[in-house]
CSV table of C-alpha atoms and ligand atoms in Angstrom, one decimal:
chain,number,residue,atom,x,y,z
A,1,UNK,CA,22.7,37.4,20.9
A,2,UNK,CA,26.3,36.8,19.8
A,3,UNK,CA,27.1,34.9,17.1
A,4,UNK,CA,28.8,31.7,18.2
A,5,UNK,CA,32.8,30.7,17.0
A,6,UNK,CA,33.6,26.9,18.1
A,7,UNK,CA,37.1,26.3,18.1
A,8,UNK,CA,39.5,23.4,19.0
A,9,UNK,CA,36.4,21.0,18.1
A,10,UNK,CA,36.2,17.5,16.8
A,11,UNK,CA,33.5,17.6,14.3
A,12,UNK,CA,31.6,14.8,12.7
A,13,UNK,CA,30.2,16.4,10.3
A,14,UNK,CA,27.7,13.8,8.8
A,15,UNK,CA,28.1,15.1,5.6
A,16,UNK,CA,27.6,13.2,2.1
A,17,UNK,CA,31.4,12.2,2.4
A,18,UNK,CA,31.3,11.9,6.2
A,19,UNK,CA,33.9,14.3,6.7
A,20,UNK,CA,35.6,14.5,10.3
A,21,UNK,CA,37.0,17.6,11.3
A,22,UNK,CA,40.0,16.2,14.1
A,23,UNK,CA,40.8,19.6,15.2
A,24,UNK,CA,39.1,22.7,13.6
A,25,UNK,CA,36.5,26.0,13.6
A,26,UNK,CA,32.6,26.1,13.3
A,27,UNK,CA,31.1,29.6,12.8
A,28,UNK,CA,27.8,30.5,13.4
A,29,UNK,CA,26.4,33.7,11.7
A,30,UNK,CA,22.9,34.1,12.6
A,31,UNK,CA,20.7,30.8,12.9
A,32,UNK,CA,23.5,29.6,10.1
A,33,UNK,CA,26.6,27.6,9.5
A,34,UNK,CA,28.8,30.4,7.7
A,35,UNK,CA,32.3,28.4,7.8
A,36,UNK,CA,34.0,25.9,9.0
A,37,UNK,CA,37.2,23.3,8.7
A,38,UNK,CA,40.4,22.4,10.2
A,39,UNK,CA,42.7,24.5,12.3
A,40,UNK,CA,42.2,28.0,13.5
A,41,UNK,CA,39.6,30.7,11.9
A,42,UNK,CA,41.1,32.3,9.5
A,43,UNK,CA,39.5,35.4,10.3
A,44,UNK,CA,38.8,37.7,13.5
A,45,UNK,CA,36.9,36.3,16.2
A,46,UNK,CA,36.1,40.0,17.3
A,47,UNK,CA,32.0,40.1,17.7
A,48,UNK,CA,31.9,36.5,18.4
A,49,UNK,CA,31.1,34.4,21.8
A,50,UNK,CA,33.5,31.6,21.1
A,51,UNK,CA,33.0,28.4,23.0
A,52,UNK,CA,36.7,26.3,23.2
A,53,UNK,CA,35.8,22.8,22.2
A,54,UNK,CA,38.9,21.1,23.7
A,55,UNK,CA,38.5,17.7,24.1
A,56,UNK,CA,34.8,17.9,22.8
A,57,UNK,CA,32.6,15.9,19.8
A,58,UNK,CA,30.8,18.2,18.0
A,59,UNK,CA,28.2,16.6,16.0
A,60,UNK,CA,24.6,18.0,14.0
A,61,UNK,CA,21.9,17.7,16.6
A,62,UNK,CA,19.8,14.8,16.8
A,63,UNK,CA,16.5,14.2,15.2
A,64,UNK,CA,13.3,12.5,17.0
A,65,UNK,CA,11.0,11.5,14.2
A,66,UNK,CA,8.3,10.3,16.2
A,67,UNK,CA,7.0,11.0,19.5
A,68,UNK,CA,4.1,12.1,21.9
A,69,UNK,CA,5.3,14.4,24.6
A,70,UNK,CA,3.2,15.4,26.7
A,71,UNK,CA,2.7,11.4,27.3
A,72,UNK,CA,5.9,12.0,29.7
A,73,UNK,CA,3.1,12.6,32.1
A,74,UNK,CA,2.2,9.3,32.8
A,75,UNK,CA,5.7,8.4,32.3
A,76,UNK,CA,6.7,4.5,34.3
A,77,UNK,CA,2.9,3.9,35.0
A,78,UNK,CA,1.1,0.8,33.0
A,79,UNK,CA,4.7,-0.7,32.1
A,80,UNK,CA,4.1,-4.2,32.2
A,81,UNK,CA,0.4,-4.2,31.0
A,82,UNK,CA,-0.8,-6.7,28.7
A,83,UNK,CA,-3.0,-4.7,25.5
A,84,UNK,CA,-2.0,-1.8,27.1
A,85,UNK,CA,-3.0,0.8,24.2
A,86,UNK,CA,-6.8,0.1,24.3
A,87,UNK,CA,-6.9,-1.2,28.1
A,88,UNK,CA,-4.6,1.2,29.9
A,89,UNK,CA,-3.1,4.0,27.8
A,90,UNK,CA,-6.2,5.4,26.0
A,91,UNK,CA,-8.6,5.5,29.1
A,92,UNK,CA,-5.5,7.5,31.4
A,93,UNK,CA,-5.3,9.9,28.6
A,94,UNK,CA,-9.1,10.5,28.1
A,95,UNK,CA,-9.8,10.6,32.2
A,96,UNK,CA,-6.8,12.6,32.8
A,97,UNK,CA,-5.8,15.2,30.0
A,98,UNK,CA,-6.7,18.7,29.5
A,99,UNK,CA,-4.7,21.7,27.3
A,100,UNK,CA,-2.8,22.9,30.8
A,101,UNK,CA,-1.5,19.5,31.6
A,102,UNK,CA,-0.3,19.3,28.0
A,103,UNK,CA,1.5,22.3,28.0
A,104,UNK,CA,3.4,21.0,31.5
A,105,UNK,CA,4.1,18.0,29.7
A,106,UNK,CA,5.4,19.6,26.5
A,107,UNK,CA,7.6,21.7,28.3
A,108,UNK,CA,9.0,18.9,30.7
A,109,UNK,CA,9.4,16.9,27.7
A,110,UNK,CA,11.3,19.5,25.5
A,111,UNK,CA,13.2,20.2,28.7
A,112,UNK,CA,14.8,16.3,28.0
A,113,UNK,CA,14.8,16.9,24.6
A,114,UNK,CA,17.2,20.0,24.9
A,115,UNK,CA,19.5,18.0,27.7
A,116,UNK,CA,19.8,15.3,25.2
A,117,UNK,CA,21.0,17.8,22.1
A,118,UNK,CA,17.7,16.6,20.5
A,119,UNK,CA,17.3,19.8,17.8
A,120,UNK,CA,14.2,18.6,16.3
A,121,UNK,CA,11.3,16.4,16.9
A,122,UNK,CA,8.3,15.4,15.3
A,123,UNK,CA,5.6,15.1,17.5
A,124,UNK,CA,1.9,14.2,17.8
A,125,UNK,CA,-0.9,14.6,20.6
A,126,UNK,CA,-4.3,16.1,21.5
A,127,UNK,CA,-4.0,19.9,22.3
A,128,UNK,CA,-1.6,20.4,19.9
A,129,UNK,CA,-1.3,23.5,19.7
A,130,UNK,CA,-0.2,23.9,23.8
A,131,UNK,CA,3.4,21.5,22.0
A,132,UNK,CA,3.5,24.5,20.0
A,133,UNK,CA,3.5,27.1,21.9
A,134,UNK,CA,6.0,25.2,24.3
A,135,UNK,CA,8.2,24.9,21.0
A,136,UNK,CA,8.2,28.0,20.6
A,137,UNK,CA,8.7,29.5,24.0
A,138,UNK,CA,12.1,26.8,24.4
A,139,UNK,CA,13.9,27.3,21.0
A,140,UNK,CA,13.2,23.9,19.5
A,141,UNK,CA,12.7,22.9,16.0
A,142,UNK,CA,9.5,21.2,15.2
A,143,UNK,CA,7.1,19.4,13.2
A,144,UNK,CA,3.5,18.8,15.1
A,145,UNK,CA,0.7,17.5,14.4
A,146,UNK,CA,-3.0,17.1,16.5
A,147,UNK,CA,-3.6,13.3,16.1
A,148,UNK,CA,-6.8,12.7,14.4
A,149,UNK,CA,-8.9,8.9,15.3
A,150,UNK,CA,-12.4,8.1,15.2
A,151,UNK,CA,-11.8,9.1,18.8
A,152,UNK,CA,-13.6,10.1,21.9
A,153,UNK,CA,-9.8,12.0,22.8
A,154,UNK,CA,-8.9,14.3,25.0
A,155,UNK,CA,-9.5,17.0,23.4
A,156,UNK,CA,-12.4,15.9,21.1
A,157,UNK,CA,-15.6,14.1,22.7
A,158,UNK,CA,-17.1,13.7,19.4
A,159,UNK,CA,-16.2,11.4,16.7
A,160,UNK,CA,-13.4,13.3,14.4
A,161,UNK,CA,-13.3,16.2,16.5
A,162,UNK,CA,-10.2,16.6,15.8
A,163,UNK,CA,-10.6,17.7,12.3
A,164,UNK,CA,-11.3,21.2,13.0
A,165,UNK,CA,-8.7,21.2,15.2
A,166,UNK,CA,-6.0,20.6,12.7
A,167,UNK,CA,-7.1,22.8,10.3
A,168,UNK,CA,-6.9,25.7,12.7
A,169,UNK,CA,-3.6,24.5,13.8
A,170,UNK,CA,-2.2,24.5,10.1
A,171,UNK,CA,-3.6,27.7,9.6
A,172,UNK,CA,-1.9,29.4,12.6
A,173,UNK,CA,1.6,27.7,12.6
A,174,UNK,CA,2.7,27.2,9.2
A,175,UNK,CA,5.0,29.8,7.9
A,176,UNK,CA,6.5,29.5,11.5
A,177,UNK,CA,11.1,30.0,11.3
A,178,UNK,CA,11.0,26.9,13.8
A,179,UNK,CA,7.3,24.8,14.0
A,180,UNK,CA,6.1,22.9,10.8
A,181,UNK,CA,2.7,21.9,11.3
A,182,UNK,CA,1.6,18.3,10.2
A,183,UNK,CA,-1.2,15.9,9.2
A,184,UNK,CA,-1.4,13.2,11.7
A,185,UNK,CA,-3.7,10.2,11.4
A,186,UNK,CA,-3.4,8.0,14.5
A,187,UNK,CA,-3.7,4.2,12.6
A,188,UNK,CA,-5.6,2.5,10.0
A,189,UNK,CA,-7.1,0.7,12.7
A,190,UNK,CA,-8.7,4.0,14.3
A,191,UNK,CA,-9.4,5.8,11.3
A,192,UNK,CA,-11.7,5.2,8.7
A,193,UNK,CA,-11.0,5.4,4.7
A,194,UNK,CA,-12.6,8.4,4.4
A,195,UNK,CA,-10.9,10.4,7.1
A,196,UNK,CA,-7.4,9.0,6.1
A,197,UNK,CA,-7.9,10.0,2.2
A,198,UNK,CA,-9.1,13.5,3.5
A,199,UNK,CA,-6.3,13.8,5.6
A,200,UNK,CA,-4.2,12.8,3.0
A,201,UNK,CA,-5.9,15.7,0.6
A,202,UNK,CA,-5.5,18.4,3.1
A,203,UNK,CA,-1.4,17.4,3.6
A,204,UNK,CA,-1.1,17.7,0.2
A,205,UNK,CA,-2.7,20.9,-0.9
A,206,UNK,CA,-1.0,22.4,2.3
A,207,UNK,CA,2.4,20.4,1.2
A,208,UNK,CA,2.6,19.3,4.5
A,209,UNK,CA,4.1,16.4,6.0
A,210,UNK,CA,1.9,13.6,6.3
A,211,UNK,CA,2.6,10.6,9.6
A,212,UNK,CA,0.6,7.3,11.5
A,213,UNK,CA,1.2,4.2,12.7
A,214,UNK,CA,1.7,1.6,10.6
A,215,UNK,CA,2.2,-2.1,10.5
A,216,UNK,CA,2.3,-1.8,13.9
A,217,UNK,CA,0.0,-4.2,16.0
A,218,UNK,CA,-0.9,-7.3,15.4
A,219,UNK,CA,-4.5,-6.6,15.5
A,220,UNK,CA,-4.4,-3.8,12.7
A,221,UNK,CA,-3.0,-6.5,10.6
A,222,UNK,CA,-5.9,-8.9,11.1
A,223,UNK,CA,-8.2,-6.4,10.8
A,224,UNK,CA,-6.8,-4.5,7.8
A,225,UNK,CA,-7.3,-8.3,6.2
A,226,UNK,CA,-10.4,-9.2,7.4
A,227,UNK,CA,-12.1,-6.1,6.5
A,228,UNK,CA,-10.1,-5.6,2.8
A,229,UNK,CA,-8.4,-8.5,2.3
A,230,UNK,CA,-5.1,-6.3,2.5
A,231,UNK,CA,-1.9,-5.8,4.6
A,232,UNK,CA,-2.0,-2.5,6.5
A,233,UNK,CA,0.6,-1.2,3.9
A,234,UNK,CA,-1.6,-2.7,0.9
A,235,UNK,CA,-4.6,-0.9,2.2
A,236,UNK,CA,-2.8,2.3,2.7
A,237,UNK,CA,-1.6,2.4,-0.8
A,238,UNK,CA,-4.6,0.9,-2.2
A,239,UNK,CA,-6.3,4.3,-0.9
A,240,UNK,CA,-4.0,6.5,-2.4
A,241,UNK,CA,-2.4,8.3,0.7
A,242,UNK,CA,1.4,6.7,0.5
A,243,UNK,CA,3.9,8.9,-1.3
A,244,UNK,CA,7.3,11.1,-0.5
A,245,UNK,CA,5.5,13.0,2.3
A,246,UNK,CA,4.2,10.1,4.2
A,247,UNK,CA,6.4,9.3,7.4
A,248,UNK,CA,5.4,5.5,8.4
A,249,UNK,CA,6.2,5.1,12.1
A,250,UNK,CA,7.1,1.4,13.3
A,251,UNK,CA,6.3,-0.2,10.0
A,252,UNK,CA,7.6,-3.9,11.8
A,253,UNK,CA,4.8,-6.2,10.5
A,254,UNK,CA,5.6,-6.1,7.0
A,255,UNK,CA,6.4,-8.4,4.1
A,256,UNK,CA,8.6,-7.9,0.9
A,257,UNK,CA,5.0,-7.0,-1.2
A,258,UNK,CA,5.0,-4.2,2.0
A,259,UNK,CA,8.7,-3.3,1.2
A,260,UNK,CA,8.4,-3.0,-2.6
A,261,UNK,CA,5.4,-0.3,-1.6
A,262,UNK,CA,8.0,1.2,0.8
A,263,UNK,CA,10.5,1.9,-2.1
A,264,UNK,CA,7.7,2.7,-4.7
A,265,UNK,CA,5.9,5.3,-3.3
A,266,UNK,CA,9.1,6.6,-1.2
A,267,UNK,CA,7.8,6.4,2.0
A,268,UNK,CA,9.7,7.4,5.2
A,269,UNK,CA,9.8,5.3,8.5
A,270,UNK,CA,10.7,6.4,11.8
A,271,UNK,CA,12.2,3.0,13.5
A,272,UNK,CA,11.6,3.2,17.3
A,273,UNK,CA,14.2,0.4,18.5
A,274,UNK,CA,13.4,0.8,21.9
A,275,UNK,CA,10.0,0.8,22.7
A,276,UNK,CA,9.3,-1.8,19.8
A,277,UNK,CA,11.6,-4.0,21.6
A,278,UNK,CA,9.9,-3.6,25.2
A,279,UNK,CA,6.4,-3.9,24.0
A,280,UNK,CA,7.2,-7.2,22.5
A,281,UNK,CA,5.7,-6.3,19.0
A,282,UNK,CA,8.8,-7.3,16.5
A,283,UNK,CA,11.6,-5.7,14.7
A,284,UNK,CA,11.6,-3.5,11.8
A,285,UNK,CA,13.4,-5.0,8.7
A,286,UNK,CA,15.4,-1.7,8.5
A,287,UNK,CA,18.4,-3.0,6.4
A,288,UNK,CA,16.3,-4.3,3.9
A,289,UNK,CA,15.1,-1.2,3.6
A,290,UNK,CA,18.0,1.0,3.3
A,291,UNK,CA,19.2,-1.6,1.2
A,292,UNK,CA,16.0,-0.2,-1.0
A,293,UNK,CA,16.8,3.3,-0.6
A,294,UNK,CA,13.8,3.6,1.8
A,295,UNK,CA,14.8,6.7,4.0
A,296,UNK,CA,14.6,5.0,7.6
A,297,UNK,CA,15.1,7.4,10.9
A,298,UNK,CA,14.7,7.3,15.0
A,299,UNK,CA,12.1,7.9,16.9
A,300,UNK,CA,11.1,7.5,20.5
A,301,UNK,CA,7.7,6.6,20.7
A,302,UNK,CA,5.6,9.0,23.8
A,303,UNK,CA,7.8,8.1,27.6
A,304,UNK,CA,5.3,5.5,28.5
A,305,UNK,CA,6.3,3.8,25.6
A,306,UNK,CA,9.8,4.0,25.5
A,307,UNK,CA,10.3,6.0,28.7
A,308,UNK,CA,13.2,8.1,27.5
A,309,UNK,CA,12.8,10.9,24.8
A,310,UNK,CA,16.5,11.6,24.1
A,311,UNK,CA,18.3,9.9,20.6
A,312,UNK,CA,21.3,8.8,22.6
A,313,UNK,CA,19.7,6.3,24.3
A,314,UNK,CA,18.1,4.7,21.3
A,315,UNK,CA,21.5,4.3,19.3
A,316,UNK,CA,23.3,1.8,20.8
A,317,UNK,CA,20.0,0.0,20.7
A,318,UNK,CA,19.8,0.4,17.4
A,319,UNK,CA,22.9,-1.3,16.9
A,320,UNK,CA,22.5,-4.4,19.5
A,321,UNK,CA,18.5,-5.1,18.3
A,322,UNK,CA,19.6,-5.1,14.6
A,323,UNK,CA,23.0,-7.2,15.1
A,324,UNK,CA,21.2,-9.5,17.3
A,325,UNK,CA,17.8,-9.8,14.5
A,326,UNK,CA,20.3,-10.5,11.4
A,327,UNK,CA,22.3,-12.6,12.9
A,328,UNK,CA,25.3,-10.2,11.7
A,329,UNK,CA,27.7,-7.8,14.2
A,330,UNK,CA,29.3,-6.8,11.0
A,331,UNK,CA,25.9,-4.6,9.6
A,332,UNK,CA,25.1,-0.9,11.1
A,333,UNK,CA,28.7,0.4,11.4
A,334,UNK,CA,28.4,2.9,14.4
A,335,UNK,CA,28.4,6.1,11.9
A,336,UNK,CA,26.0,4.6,10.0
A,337,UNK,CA,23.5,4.7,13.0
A,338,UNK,CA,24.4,8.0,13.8
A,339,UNK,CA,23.7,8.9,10.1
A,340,UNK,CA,19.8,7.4,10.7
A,341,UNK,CA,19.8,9.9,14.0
A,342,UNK,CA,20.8,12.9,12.2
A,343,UNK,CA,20.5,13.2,8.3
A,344,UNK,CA,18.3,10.2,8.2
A,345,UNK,CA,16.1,11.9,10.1
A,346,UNK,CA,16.2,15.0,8.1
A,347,UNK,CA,15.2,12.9,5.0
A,348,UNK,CA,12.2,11.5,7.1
A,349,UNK,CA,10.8,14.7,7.4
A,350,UNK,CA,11.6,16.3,4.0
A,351,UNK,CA,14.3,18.8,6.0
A,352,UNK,CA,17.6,17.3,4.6
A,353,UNK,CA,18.0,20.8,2.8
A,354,UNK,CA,18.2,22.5,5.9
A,355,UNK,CA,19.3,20.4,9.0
A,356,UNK,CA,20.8,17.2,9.9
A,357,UNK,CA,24.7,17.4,8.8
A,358,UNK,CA,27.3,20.6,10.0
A,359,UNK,CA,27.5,22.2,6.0
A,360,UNK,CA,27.9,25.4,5.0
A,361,UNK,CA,24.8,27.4,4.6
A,362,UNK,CA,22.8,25.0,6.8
A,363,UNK,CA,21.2,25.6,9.8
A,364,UNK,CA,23.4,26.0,12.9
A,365,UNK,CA,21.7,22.7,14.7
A,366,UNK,CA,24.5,21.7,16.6
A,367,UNK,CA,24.7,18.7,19.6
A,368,UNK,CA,28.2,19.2,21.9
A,369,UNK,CA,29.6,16.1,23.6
A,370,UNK,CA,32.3,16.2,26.8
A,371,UNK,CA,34.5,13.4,27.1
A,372,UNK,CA,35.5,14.2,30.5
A,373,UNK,CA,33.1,11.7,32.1
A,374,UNK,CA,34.5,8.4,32.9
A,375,UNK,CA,32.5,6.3,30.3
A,376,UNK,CA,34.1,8.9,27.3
A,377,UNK,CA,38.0,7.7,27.4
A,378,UNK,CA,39.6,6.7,25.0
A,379,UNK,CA,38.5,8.4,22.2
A,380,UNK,CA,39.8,5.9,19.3
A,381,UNK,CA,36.5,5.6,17.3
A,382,UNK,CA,34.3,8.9,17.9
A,383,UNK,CA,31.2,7.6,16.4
A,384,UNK,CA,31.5,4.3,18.4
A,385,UNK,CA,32.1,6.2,21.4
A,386,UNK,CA,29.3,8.0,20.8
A,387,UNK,CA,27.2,5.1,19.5
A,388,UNK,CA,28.2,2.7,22.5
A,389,UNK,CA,29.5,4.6,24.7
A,390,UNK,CA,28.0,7.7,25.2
A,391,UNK,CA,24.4,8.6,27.6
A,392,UNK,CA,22.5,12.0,27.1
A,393,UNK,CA,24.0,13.3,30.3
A,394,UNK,CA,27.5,13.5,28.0
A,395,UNK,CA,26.0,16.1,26.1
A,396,UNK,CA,27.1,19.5,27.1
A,397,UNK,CA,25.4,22.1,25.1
A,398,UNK,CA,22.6,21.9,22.6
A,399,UNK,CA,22.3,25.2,19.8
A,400,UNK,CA,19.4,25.4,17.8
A,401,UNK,CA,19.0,27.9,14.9
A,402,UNK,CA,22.1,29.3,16.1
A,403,UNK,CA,20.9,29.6,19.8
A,404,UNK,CA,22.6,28.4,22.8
A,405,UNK,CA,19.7,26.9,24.5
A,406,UNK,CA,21.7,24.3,26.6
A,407,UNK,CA,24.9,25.4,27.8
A,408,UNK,CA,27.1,23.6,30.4
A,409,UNK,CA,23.7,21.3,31.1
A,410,UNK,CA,21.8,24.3,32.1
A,411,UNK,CA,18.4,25.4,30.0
A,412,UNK,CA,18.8,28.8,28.9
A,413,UNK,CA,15.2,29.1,27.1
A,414,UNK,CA,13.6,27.8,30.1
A,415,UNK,CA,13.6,27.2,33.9
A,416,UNK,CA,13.7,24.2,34.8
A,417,UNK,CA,13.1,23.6,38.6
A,418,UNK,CA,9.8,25.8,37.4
A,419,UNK,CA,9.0,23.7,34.6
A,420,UNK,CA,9.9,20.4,36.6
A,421,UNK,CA,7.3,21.7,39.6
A,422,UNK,CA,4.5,22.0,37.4
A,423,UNK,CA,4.7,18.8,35.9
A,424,UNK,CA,4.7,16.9,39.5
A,425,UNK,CA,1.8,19.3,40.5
A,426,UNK,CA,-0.3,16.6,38.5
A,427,UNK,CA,1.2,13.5,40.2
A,428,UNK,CA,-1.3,13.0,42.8
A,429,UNK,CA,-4.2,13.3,40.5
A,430,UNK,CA,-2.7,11.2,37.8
A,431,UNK,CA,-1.6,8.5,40.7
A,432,UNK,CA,-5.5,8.3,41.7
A,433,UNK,CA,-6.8,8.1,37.9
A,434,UNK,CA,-3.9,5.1,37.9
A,435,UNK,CA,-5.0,3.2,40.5
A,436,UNK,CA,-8.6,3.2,39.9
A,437,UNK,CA,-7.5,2.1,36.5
A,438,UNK,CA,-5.6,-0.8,38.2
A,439,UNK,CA,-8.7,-1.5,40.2
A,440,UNK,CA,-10.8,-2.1,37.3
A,441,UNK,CA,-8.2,-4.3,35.6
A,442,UNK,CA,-7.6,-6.6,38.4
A,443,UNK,CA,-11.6,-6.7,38.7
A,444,UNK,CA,-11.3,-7.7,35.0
B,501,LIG,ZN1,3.5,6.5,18.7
């Protein structure tokens, strides 16, 4: 493989400073950033595949902090459902999953991912290890996790079955240039004290990244009270497991006693605008907690949550939910939100060393933009225009560790029409499992 020259390029760098490059070079040695600035090279391009970034954004990929791709099966079933977790979404995974379905999910999903110049993601299902492998095989960067709960799952009949599991999984991925495994507790409300402080022990002599749920559903928060006379977040830290390498996903039903936990320990959050808002469960106070210095990040949530994977979309929602909630258009400047989708998810998962701003020395995790497409023009305000204006289909090429894995919106790691075909070889059989599903909730 080439390395890769980008010339002619404006670059948001997302930097400390936030510097923009208006017109200048990135160069690519390896999986790394070796240069970059305004103007031309100042050295030979000879050995080089150099892409002309004329009238393009250049910007570090985007980070998905939270997510559960092979879900992308069941994707625009059980919308509208009342309690859907526990009445729809829990029984559709357990009837229907099994590791080959997963891996036809994972690659779908990474296949969106990729389109939407999505670099890394943080993800968390049952048969991990098939997400891995498609990770691996597609040229992503991740950090993955087999969710552990009381259970029956998919992959684990038994109470906890997922235990072994993950401890197999850590063993075989970690050490991995691109895959991170993880620690992944579902919720407080389907895992008990034990399991969680275990889980907890097992991130931390592993120095992995630990992630769940929290302060999420109403009913957690009446139970976590009920049963110990604490908030979710209370009980969590009451229990020892909250500290630097705890990622908190959702974290909307929480009070400043939560908050001054939050900052205390240094936990991470991964804010999922969009599917928060559509499930009707509240908005995370995420200004109060940058105002903290509480690292807050994007995430997705699994497609039958939020139904699209991709970073772009959730941006602009970013910006309207949390305008709208403070009662203020003047908070979350455009690059602001695009810092929460790039560095700010580097923070959140303990990577902002290696990815998630275009510096010298860091990895070559890049997101290109056209702004030939009607909805691009004009160009006075790139970060707005990315922000507000832009959809993933803007994105042109995607480069991961100094890959081109998406060029021109073809999938160079993969092939899509193949990967596409064996994800709707399971739509029949996931239609049936559906409806009988329906059946039985109409029946009541
Ligand atoms: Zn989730």
């Amino acid at each position: 493989m080439a390395n890769l020259l980008l010339k002619n390029a404006l670059i948001l760098t997302m930097d400390q400073a936030l510097t923009t490059v208006q017109r200048g070079y990135l160069q690519i040695r390896g999986d790394r950033i070796a240069a970059l600035g305004e103007g031309e090279p100042p050295f030979s391009e000879e050995g080089y595949q150099v892409l002309d970034c004329s009238g393009k954004i250049v910007i570090p990929g985007m980070i998905n902090t939270h997510n559960h791709l092979p879900m992308i099966l069941f994707r625009s079933l059980g919308d509208d459902v009342a309690d859907r977790l526990k009445r729809y979404l829990f029984p559709l995974e357990n009837e229907s999953l099994d590791a080959p379905m997963v891996r036809a999910g994972a690659d779908y999903a990474f296949a969106e991912l990729l389109f939407g110049g999505v670099t890394t993601c943080y993800d968390a299902y049952y048969f991990e290890d098939e997400v891995a492998q498609a990770a691996e095989a597609c040229g992503i960067r991740a950090v993955l996790a087999e969710t552990i709960l009381e259970g029956p799952s998919p992959s684990a009949k038994e109470p906890y079955g997922e235990w072994a599991y993950t401890k197999w999984f850590v063993e075989k991925w970690k050490g991995h240039p691109r895959i991170t495994p993880s620690v992944n507790c579902h919720a407080p409300y389907s895992n008990d004290t034990e399991h969680l402080v275990a889980a907890h022990d097992l991130a931390r002599r592993e120095g992995l990244l630990m992630s769940m749920h929290v302060a999420e559903m109403a009913y957690e928060h009446t139970g976590c009270v009920e049963r110990y006379g604490l908030s979710p977040v209370a009980y969590l830290d009451s229990i020892g497991i909250l500290d630097e390498h705890f990622l908190a996903a959702h974290s909307i039903l929480m009070d400043e006693a939560d908050l001054d936990i939050y900052q205390r320990r240094g936990v991470k959050v991964s804010y999922n605008a969009g599917s928060n808002a559509k499930s009707a469960k509240g908005v995370a106070k995420i200004r109060q907690m940058l105002d903290r210095g509480i690292p807050v990040s994007l995430g997705t949530d699994g497609a039958m949550s939020g139904n699209t994977i991709d970073i772009v979309t959730q941006l602009s929602l970013v910006g309207k939910i949390q305008k709208l909630f403070n009662g203020d258009r003047t908070l979350f400047p455009a690059r602001e939100i695009l810092q929460l989708a790039t560095i700010g998810g580097a923070r959140a998962l303990g990577m902002e060393g290696e990815i998630g701003s275009l510096e010298v020395g860091k990895k070559a995790d890049i997101a290109i933009f056209e702004t030939d497409s009607v909805n691009m023009s004009p160009l006075y305000d790139p970060y707005s225009v990315i922000v507000y204006s832009a959809n993933p289909g803007n994105v042109e090429s995607t480069i991961v560790d100094g890959e081109l894995v998406m060029h021109r919106r073809q999938l160079r790691s993969m092939d899509f029409g193949a990967v596409k075909a064996r994800l709707l070889a399971y739509q029949e059989q996931i239609r049936q499992t559906a409806a009988e599903l329906d059946r039985a909730l109409a029946e009541g």
